[in-house]
XYZ file of C-alpha atoms in Angstrom:
325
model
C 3.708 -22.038 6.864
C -0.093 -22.398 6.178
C -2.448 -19.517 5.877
C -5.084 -20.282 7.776
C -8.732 -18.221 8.515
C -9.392 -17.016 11.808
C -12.071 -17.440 13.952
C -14.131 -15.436 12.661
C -15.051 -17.439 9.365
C -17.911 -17.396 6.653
C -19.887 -20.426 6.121
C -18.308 -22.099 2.985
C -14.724 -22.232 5.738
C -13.394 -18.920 4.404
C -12.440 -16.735 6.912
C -15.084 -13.486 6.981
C -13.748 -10.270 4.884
C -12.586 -8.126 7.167
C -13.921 -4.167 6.989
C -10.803 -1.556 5.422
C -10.796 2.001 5.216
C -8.511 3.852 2.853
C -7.881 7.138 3.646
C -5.909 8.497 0.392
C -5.236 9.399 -3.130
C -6.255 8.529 -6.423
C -4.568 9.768 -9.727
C -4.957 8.909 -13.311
C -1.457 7.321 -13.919
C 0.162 8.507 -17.668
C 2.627 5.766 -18.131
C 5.243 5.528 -20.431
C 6.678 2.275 -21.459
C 11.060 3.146 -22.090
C 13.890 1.197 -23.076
C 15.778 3.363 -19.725
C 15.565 6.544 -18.301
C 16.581 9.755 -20.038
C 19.670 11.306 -18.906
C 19.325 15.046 -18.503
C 18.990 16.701 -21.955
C 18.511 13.402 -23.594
C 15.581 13.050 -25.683
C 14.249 9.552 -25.585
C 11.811 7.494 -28.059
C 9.356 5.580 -25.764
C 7.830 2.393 -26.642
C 3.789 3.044 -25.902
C 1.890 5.004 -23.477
C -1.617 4.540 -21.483
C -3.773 5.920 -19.418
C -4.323 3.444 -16.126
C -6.081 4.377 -12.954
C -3.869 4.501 -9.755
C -2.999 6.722 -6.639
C -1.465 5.141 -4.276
C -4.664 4.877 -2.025
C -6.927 3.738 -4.652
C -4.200 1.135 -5.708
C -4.216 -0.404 -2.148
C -8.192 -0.032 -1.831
C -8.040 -2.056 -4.881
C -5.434 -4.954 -3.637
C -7.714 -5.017 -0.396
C -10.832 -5.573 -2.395
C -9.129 -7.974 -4.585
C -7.915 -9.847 -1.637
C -11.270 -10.579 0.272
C -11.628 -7.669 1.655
C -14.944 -5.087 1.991
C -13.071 -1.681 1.421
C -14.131 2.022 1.699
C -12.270 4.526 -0.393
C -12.458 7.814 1.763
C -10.417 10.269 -1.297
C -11.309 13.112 -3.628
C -11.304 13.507 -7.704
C -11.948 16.386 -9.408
C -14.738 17.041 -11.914
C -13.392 15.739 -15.142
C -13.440 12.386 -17.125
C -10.614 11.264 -15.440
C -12.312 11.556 -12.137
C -15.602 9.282 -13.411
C -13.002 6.929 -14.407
C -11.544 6.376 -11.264
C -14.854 6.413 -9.718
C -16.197 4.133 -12.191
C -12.621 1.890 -11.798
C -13.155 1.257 -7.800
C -16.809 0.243 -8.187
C -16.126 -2.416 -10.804
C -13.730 -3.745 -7.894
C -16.657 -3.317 -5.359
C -15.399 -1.097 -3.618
C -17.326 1.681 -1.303
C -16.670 5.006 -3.163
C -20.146 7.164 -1.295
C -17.496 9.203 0.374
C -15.514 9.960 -2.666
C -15.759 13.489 -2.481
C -15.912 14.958 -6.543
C -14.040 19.071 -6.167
C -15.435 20.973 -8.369
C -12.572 23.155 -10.483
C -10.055 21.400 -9.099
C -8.140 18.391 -11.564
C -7.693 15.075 -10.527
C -4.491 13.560 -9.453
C -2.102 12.706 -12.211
C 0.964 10.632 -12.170
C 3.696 10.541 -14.675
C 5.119 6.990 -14.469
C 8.485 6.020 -16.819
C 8.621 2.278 -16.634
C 11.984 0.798 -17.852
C 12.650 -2.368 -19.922
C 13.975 -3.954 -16.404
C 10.673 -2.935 -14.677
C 12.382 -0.546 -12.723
C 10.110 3.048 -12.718
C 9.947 6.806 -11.597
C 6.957 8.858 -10.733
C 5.935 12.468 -10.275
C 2.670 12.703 -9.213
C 0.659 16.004 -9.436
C -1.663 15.981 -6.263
C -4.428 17.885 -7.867
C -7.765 17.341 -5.862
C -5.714 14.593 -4.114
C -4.853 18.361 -2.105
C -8.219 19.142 -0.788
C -8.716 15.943 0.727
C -10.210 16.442 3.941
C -10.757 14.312 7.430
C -14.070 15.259 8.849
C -13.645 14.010 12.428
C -17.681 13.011 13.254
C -18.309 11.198 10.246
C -14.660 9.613 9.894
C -15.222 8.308 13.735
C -18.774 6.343 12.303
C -16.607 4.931 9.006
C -13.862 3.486 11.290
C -16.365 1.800 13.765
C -15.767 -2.032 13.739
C -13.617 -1.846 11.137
C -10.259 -4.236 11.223
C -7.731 -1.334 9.635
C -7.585 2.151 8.779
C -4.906 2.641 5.660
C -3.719 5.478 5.128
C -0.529 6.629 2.708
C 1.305 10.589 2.615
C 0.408 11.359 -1.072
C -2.504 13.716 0.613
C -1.841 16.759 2.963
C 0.062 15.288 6.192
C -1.901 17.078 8.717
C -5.094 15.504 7.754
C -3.926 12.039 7.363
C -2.712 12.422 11.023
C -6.107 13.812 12.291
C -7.430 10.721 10.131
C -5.218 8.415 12.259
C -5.680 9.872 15.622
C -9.324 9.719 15.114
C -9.350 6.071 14.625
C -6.866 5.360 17.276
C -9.347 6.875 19.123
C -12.361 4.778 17.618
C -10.062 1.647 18.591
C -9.198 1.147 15.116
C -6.137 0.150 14.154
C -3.729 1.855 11.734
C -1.749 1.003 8.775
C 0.638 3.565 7.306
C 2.666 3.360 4.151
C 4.445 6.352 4.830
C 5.439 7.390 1.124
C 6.222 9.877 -0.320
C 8.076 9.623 2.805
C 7.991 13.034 5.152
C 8.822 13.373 8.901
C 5.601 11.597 11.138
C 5.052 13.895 14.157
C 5.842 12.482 17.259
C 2.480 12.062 19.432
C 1.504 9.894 15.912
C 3.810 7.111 16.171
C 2.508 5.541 19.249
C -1.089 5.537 17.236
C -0.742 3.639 14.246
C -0.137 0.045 14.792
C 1.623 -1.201 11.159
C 3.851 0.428 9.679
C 4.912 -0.496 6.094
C 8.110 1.151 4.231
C 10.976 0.407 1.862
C 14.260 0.587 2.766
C 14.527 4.247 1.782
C 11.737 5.364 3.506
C 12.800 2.972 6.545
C 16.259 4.848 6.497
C 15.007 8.548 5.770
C 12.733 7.710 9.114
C 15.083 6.460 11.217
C 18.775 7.949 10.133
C 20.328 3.874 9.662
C 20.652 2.527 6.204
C 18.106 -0.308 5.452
C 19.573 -1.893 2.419
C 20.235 -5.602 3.585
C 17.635 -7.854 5.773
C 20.037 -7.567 8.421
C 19.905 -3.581 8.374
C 16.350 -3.387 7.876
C 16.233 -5.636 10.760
C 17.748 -2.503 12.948
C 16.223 0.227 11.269
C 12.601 -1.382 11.829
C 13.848 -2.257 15.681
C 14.558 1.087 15.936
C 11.258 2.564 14.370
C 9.416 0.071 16.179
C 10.570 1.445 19.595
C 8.693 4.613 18.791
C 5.727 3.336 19.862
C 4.509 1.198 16.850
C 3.639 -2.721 16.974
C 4.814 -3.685 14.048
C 6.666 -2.689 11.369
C 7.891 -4.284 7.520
C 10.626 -3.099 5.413
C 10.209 -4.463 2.205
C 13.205 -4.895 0.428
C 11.619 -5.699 -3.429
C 13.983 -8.513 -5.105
C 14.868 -9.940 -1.449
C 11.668 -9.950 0.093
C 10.829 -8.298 3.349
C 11.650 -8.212 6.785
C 8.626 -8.417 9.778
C 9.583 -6.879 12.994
C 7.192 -7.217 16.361
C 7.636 -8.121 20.168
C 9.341 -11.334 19.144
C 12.089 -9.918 17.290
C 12.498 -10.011 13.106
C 12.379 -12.489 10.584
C 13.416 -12.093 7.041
C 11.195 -13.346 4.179
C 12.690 -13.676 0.980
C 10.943 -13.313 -2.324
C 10.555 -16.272 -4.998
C 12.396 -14.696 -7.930
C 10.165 -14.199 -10.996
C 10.799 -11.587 -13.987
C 9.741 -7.732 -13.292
C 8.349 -6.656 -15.895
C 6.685 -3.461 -13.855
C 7.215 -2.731 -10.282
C 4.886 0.396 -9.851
C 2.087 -1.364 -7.744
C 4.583 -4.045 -6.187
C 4.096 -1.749 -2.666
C 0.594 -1.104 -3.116
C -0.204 -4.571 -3.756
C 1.417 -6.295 -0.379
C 0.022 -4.144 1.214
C -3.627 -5.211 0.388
C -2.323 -8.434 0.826
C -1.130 -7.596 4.388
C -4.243 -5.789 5.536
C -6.480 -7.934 4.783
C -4.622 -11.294 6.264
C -3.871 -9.432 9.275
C -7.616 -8.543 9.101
C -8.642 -11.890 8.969
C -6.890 -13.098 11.990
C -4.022 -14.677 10.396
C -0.420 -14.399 12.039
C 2.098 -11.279 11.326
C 4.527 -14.100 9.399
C 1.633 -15.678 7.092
C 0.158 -11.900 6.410
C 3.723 -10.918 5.045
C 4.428 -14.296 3.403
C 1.169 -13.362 1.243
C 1.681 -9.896 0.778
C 5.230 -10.965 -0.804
C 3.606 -13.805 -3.231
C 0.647 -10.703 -4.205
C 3.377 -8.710 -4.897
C 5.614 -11.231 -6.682
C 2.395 -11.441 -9.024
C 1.957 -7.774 -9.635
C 5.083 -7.211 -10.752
C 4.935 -9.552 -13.986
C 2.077 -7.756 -15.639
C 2.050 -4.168 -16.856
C 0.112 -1.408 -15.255
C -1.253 -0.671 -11.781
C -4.613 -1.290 -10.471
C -4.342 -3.853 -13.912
C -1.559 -5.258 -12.658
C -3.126 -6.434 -8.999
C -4.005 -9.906 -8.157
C -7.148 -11.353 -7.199
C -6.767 -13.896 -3.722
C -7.155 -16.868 -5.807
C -4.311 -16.424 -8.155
C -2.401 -15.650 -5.193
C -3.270 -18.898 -3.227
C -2.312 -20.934 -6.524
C 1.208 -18.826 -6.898
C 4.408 -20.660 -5.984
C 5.279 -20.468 -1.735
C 8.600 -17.996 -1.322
C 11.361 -19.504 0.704
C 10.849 -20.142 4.107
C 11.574 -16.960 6.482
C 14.694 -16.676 8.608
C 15.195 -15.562 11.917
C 17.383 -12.423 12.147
């Protein structure tokens, strides 16, 4: 399939970028390179560690402003160096940080990210300011106007990303949710947000049906999609993803490429996804590019350093075609 620009295009054929919010968290990820992960009681030597910016709402900010697309970070840091970093991190990506809201005596968010030798990593992230993150419903209603998507992700407090949501479901907005760390999504939500993006654990925590094959994901998005929501992808890392809408589900396998860190894999279709569904461009093409960002990410080290730019992803290899479920 072709990716083609909507209707809506700039002057030099490119289709126009398309306005996304992020509503969501930023940390200062501590990552620590591993040959594998410690058993309980084991003490491990480690190969390096960093300091990279991340959060997974920054992270996504940054694949939609790395993808074409003119992003607002709606988030809070606290007042410490880490905080001017992240600030300092999203404007160098051109992204909209005038309602990044600095707490004073409050830490920023920190994650603590072991990244094996197979690329394979765990995380526990310490919301710090990420906590006092807040959805002010008047000024939140103006930053949604016109804009193509509202993103939004659960690693600030749940009841204000769902006053965040209903507020530009309200605006006519539409919503896309990466439900993770996943938690329960209240009922009168689910009929608000329009995309909903999870793995296959999330997919199966949220719907009580195991996700881990295309053909299961298949059922467990059917089933989450009959809540009320358009669309919905289960990405299934290695094998791809499967798309789910009114015409049923496809499954779109991943080219196979060498992981050598999967932290921002998620993070990074999603940008991908936003901002091709953003720019007109069909549920199937939007995924297709979201898997060939991601496919990208995941062979470089690092988060937000780890995210690709449109144009490297436009040169990248085409994944298999998709197949009807």
């Amino acid at each position: 399939m072709s990716l083609k620009p909507s209707s809506s295009s700039s002057t030099d054929g490119r289709a126009a970028a398309p306005r996304i919010v992020v509503f969501g968290s930023l940390n200062m990820d501590l990552v620590v390179r591993v040959p594998h992960a410690p058993a309980a009681g084991e003490t491990l030597l480690g190969h390096s560690i960093a300091d990279i910016p991340g959060g997974k709402g920054a992270n996504q900010a940054v694949s939609c402003a790395r993808e074409g697309g003119s992003v607002r970070m709606i988030g809070c840091v606290g007042d410490d160096a880490h905080g001017k970093a992240l600030r300092d991190s999203l404007e160098r990506d051109g992204i909209d940080t005038t309602s990044l809201r600095t707490v004073a005596g409050e830490p920023t968010g920190t994650a603590l990210i072991l990244v094996e030798d197979s690329g394979q990593n765990r995380i526990v992230m310490i919301p710090g300011a990420n906590a006092r993150l807040e959805a002010d419903e008047a000024t939140l209603k103006q930053q949604v106007q016109g804009a193509a998507f509202l993103v939004a992700q659960f690693e600030t407090p749940l009841d204000q990303v769902a006053r965040a949501i209903a507020v530009a479901h309200e605006a006519g907005c539409k919503v896309l949710l990466n439900p993770s760390p996943v938690q329960a999504i209240a009922e009168p939500l689910w009929p608000k947000i329009d995309t909903l993006v999870v793995n296959e654990i999330e997919a199966q925590t949220l719907c009580g049906q195991s996700a881990d094959s295309p053909e299961e994901a298949a059922r467990a998005g059917q089933a989450l999609r009959a809540r009320g929501i358009a669309r919905v992808v289960v990405t299934l890392g290695a094998r791809g993803a499967v798309a789910i809408d009114a015409d049923g589900a496809r499954h779109h396998p991943a080219p196979q490429v060498q992981a050598v860190d999967t932290t921002a894999a998620g993070d990074t279709f999603l940008g991908a996804l936003a901002v091709a569904l953003g720019e007109g461009q069909g549920f199937d093409e939007a995924v297709r590019l979201g898997i060939r960002a991601a496919a990208l990410c995941i062979q470089q080290p690092g988060a937000q350093p780890s995210i690709p730019q449109r144009d490297a992803v436009l040169r990248s290899p085409m994944p298999p075609d998709w197949i009807k479920l």
